[in-house]
Short mmCIF file of N, CA and C in Angstrom, two decimals:
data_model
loop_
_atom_site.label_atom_id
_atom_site.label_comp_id
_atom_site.label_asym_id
_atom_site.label_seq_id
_atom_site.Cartn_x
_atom_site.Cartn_y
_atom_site.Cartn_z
N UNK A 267 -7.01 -16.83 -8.34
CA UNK A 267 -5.82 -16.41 -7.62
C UNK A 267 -5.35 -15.06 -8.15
N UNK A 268 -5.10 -14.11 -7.10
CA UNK A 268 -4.11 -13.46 -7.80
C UNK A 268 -3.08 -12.87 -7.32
N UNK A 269 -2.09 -12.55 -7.93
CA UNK A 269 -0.44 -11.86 -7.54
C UNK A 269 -0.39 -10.52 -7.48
N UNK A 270 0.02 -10.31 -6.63
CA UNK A 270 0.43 -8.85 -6.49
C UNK A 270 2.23 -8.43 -6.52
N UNK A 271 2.37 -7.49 -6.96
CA UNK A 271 3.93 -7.51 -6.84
C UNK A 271 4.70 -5.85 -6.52
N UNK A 272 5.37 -5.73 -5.75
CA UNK A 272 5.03 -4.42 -5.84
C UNK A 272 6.99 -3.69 -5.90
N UNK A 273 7.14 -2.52 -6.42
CA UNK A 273 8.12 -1.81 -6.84
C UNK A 273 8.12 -0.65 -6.16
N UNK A 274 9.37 0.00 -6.22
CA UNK A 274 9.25 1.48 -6.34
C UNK A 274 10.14 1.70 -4.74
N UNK A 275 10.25 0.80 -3.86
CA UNK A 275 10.77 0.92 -2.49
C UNK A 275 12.54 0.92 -2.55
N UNK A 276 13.38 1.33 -1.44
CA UNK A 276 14.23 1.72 -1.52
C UNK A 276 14.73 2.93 -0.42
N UNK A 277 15.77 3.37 -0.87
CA UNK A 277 16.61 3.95 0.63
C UNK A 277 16.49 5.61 0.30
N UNK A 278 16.20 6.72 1.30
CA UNK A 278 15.93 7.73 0.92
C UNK A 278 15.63 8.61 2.16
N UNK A 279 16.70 9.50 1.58
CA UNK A 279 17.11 10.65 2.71
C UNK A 279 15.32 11.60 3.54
N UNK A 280 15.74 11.37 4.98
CA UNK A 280 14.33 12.15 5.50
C UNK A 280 14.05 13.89 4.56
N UNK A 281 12.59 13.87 4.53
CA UNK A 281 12.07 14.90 3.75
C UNK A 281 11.92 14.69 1.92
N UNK A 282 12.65 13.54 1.87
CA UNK A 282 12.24 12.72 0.59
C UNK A 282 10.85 12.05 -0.29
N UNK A 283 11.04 12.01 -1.49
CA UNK A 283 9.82 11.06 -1.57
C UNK A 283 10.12 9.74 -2.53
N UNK A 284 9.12 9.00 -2.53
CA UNK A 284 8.78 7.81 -2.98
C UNK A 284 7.87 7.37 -3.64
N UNK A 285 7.51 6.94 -4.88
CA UNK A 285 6.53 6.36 -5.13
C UNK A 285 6.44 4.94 -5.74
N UNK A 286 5.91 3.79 -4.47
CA UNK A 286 5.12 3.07 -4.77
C UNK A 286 4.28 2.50 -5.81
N UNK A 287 4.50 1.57 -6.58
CA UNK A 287 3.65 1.02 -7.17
C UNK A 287 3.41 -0.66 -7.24
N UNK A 288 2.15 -1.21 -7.17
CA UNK A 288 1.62 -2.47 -7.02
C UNK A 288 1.06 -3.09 -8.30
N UNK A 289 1.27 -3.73 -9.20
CA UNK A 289 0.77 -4.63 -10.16
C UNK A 289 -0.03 -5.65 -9.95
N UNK A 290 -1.33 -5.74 -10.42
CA UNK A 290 -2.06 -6.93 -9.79
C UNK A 290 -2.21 -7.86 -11.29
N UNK A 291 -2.43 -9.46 -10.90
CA UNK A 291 -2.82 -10.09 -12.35
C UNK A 291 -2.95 -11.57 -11.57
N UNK A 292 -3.62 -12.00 -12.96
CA UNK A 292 -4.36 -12.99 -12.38
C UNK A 292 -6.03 -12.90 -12.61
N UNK A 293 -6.70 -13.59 -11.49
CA UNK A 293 -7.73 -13.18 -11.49
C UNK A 293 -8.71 -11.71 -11.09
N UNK A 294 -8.69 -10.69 -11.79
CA UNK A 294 -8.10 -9.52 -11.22
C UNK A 294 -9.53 -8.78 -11.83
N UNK A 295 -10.63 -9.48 -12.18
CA UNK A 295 -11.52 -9.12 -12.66
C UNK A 295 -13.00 -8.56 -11.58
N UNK A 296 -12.93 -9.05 -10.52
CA UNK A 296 -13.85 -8.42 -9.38
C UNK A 296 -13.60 -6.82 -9.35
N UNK A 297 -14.75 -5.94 -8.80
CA UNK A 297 -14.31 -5.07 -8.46
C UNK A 297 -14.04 -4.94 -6.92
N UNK A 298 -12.70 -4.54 -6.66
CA UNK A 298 -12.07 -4.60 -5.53
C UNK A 298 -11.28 -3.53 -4.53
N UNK A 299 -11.12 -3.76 -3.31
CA UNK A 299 -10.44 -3.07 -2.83
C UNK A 299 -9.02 -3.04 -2.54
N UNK A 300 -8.26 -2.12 -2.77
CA UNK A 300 -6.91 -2.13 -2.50
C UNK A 300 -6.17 -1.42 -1.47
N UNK A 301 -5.19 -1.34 -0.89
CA UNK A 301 -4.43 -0.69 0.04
C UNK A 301 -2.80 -0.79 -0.05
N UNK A 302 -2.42 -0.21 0.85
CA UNK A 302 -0.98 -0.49 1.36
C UNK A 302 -0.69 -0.41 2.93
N UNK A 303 -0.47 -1.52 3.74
CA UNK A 303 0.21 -2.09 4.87
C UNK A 303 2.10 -1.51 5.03
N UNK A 304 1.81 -1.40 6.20
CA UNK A 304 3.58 -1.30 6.57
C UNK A 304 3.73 -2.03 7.82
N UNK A 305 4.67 -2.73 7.76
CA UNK A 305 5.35 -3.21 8.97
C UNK A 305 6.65 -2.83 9.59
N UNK A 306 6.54 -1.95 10.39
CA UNK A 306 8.17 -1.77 11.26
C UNK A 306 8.93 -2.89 11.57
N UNK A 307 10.07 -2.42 11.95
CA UNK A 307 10.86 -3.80 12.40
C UNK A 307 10.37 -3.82 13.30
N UNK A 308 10.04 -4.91 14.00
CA UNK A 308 9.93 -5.38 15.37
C UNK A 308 8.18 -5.07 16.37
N UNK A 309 7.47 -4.37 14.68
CA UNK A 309 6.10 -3.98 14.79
C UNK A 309 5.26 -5.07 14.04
N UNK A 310 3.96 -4.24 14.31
CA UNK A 310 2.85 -5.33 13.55
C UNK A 310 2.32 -4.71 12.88
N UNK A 311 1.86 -4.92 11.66
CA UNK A 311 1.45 -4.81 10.03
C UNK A 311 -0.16 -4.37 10.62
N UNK A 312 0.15 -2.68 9.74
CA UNK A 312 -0.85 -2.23 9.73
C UNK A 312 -1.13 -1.18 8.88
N UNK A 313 -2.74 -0.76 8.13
CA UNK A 313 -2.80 -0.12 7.21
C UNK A 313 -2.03 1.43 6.81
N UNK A 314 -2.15 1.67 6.07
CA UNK A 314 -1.33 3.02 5.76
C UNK A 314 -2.23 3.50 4.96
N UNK A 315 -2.97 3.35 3.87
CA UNK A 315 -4.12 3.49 2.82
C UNK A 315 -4.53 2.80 2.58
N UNK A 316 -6.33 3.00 2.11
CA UNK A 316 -6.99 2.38 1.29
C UNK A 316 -7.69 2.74 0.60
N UNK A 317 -8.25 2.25 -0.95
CA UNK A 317 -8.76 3.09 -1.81
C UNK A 317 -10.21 1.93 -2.49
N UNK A 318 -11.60 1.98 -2.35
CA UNK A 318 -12.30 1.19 -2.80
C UNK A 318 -12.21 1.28 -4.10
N UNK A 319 -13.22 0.24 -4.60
CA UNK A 319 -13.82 -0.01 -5.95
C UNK A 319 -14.53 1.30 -6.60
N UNK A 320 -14.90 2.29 -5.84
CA UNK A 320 -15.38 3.52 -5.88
C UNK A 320 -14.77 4.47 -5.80
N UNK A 321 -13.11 4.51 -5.36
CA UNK A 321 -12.72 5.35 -5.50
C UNK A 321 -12.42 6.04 -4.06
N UNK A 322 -13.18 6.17 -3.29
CA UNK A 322 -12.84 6.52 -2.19
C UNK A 322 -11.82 5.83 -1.45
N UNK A 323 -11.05 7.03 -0.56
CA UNK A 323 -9.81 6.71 0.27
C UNK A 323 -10.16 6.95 1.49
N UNK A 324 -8.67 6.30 1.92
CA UNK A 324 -8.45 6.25 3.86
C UNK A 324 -7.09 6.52 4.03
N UNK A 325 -6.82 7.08 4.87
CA UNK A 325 -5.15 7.22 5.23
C UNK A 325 -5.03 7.58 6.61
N UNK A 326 -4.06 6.89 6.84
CA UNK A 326 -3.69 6.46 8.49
C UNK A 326 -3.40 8.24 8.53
N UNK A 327 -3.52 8.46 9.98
CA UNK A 327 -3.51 9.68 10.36
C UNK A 327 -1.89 9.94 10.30
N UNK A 328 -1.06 9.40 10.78
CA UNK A 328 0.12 9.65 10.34
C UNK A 328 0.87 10.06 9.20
N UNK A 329 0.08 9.58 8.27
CA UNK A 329 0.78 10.03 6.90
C UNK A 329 -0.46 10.78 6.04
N UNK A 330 -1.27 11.64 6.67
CA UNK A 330 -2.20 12.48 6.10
C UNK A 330 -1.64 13.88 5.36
N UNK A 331 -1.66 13.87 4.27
CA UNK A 331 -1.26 15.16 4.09
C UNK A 331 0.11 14.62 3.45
N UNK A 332 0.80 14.11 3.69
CA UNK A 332 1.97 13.76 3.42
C UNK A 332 1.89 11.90 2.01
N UNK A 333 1.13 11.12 2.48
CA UNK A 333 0.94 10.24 1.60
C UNK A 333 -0.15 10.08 0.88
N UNK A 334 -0.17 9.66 -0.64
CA UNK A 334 -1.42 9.67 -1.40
C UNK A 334 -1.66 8.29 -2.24
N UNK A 335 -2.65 7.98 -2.34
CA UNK A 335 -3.17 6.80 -2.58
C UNK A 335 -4.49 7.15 -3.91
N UNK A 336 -3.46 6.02 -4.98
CA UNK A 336 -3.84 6.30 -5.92
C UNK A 336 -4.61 5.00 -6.73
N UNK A 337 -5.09 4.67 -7.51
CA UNK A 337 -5.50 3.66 -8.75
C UNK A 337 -5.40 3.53 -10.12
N UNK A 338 -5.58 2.45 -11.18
CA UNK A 338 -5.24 2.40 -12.35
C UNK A 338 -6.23 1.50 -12.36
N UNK A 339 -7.60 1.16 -11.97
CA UNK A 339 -8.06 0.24 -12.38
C UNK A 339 -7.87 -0.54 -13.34
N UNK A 340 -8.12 -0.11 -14.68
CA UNK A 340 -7.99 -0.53 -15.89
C UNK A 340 -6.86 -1.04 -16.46
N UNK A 341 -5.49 -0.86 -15.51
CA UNK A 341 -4.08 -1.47 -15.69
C UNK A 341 -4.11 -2.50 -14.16
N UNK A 342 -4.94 -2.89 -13.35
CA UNK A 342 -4.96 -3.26 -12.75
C UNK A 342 -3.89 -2.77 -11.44
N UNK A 343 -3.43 -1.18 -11.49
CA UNK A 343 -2.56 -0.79 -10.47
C UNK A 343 -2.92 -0.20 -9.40
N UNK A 344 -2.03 -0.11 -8.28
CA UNK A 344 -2.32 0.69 -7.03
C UNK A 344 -1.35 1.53 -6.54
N UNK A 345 -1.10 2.81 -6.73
CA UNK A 345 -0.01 3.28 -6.25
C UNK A 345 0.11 3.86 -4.67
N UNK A 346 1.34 4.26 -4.43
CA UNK A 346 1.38 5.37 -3.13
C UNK A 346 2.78 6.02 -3.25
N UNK A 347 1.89 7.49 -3.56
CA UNK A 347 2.83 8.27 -3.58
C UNK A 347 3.30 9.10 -2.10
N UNK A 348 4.16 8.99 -1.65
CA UNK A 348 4.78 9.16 -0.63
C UNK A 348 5.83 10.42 -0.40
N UNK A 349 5.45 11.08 0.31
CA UNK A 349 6.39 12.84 0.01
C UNK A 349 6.70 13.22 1.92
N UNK A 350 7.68 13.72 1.92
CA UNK A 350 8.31 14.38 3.36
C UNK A 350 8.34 12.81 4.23
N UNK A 351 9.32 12.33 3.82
CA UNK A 351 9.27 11.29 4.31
C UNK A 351 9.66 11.33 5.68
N UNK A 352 9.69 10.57 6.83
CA UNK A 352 10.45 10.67 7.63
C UNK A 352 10.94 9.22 8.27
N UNK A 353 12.21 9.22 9.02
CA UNK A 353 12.76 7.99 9.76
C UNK A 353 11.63 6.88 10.36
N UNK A 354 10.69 7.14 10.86
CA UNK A 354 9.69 6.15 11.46
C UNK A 354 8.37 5.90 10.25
N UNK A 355 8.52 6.31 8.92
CA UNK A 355 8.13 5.36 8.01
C UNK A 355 8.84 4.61 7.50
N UNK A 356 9.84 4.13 7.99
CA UNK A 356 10.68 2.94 7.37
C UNK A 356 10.13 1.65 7.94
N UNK A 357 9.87 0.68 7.05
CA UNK A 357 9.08 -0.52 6.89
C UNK A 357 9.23 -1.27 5.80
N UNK A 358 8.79 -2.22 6.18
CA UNK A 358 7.80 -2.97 4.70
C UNK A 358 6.74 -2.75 4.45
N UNK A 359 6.26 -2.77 2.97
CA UNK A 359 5.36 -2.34 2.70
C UNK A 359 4.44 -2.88 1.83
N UNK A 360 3.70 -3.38 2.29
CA UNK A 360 2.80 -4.66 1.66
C UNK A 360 1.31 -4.39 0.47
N UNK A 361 1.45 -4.61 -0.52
CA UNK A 361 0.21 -4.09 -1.31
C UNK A 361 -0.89 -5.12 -1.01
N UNK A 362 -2.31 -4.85 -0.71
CA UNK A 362 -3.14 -5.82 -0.54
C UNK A 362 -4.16 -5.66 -1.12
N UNK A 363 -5.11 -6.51 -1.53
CA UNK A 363 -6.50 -6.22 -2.10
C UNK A 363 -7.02 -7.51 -1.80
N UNK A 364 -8.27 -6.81 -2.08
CA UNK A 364 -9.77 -7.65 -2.09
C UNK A 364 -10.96 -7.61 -3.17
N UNK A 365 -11.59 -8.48 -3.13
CA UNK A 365 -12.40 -8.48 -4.18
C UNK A 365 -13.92 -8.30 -3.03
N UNK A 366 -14.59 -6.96 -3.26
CA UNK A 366 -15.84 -6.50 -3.06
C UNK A 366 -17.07 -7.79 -2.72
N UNK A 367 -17.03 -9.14 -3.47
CA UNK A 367 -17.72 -9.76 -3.05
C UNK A 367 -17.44 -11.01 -2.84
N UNK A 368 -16.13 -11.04 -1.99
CA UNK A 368 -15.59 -12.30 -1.35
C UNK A 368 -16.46 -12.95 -0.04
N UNK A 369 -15.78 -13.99 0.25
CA UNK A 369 -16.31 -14.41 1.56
C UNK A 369 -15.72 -13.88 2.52
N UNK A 370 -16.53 -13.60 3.66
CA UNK A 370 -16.05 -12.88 5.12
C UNK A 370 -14.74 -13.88 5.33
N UNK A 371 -14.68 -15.12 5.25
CA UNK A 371 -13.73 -15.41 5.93
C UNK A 371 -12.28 -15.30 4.76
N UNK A 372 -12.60 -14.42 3.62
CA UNK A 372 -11.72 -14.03 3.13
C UNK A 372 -10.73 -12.73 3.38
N UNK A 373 -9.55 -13.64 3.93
CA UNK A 373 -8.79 -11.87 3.92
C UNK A 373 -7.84 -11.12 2.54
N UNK A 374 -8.37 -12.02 1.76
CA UNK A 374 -7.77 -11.21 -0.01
C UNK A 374 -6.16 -11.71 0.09
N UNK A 375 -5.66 -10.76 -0.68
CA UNK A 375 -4.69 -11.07 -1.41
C UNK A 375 -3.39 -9.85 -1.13
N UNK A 376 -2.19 -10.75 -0.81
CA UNK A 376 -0.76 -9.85 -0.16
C UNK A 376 -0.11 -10.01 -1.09
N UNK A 377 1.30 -9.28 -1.36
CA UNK A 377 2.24 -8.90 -1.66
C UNK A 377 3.49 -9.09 -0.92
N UNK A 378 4.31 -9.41 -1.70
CA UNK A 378 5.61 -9.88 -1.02
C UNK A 378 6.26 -9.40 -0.20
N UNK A 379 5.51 -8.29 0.01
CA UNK A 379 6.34 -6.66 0.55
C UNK A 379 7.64 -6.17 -0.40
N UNK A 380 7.88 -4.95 0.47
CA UNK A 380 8.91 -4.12 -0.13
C UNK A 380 9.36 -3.42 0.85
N UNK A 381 10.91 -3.17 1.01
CA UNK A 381 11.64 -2.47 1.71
C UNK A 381 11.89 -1.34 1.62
N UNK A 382 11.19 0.08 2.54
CA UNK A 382 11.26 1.51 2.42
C UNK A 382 12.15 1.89 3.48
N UNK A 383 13.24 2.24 3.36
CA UNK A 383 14.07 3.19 4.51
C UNK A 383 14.32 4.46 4.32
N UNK A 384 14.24 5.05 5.33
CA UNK A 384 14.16 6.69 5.41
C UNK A 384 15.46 6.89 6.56
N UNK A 385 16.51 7.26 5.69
CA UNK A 385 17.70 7.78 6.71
C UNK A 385 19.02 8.41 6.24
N UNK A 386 19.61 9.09 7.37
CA UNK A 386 20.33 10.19 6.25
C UNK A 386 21.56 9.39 6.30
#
């Protein structure tokens, strides 16, 4: 099993930034993939970044340039640093991972979310 927990969210004027961070523990020993999910109000939960076991990233076209997606393997962390914020990234924001050699019908491991608002 493992927990994820994540910090760093909170209320913050547009053109602001944020940074995100996710703690993983537990069974936390696979090498794995991690991300961060957002959900709007009244939307459906969908990626924002992801960063493999290798290191390589993904970032939703919306927040290119503007959000960065980071790792701590070895502390077991995942960050996202978040800059020029604006009103329609306000969400929840869910840390998720996976372990590289799970079962397909595994969809890994969530986070409680966290509440990001962007408003003046």
């Amino acid at each position: 099993q493992v927990q994820l927990v994540e910090s760093g969210g909170g209320l913050v004027q547009p053109g602001g930034s944020l940074r995100l961070s996710c703690a993983a523990s537990g069974d936390t020993s696979c090498a794995s993939s991690m991300g961060w999910y957002r959900q709007p109000p009244g939307k459906e939960r969908k990626l924002v970044a992801g960063i493999t076991s290798g290191y390589s990233t993904y970032h939703e076209d919306s927040v290119k340039g503007r959000f960065t997606i980071s790792r701590d393997t070895a502390k077991g962390m995942v960050y996202l640093q978040m800059n020029s914020l604006k009103p329609e990234d306000t969400a929840v924001y869910y840390c998720w991972m996976r372990c590289d050699t799970a079962n397909s019908d595994d969809a890994g491991s969530w986070g409680q979310g966290i509440q990001v608002t962007v408003s003046s």
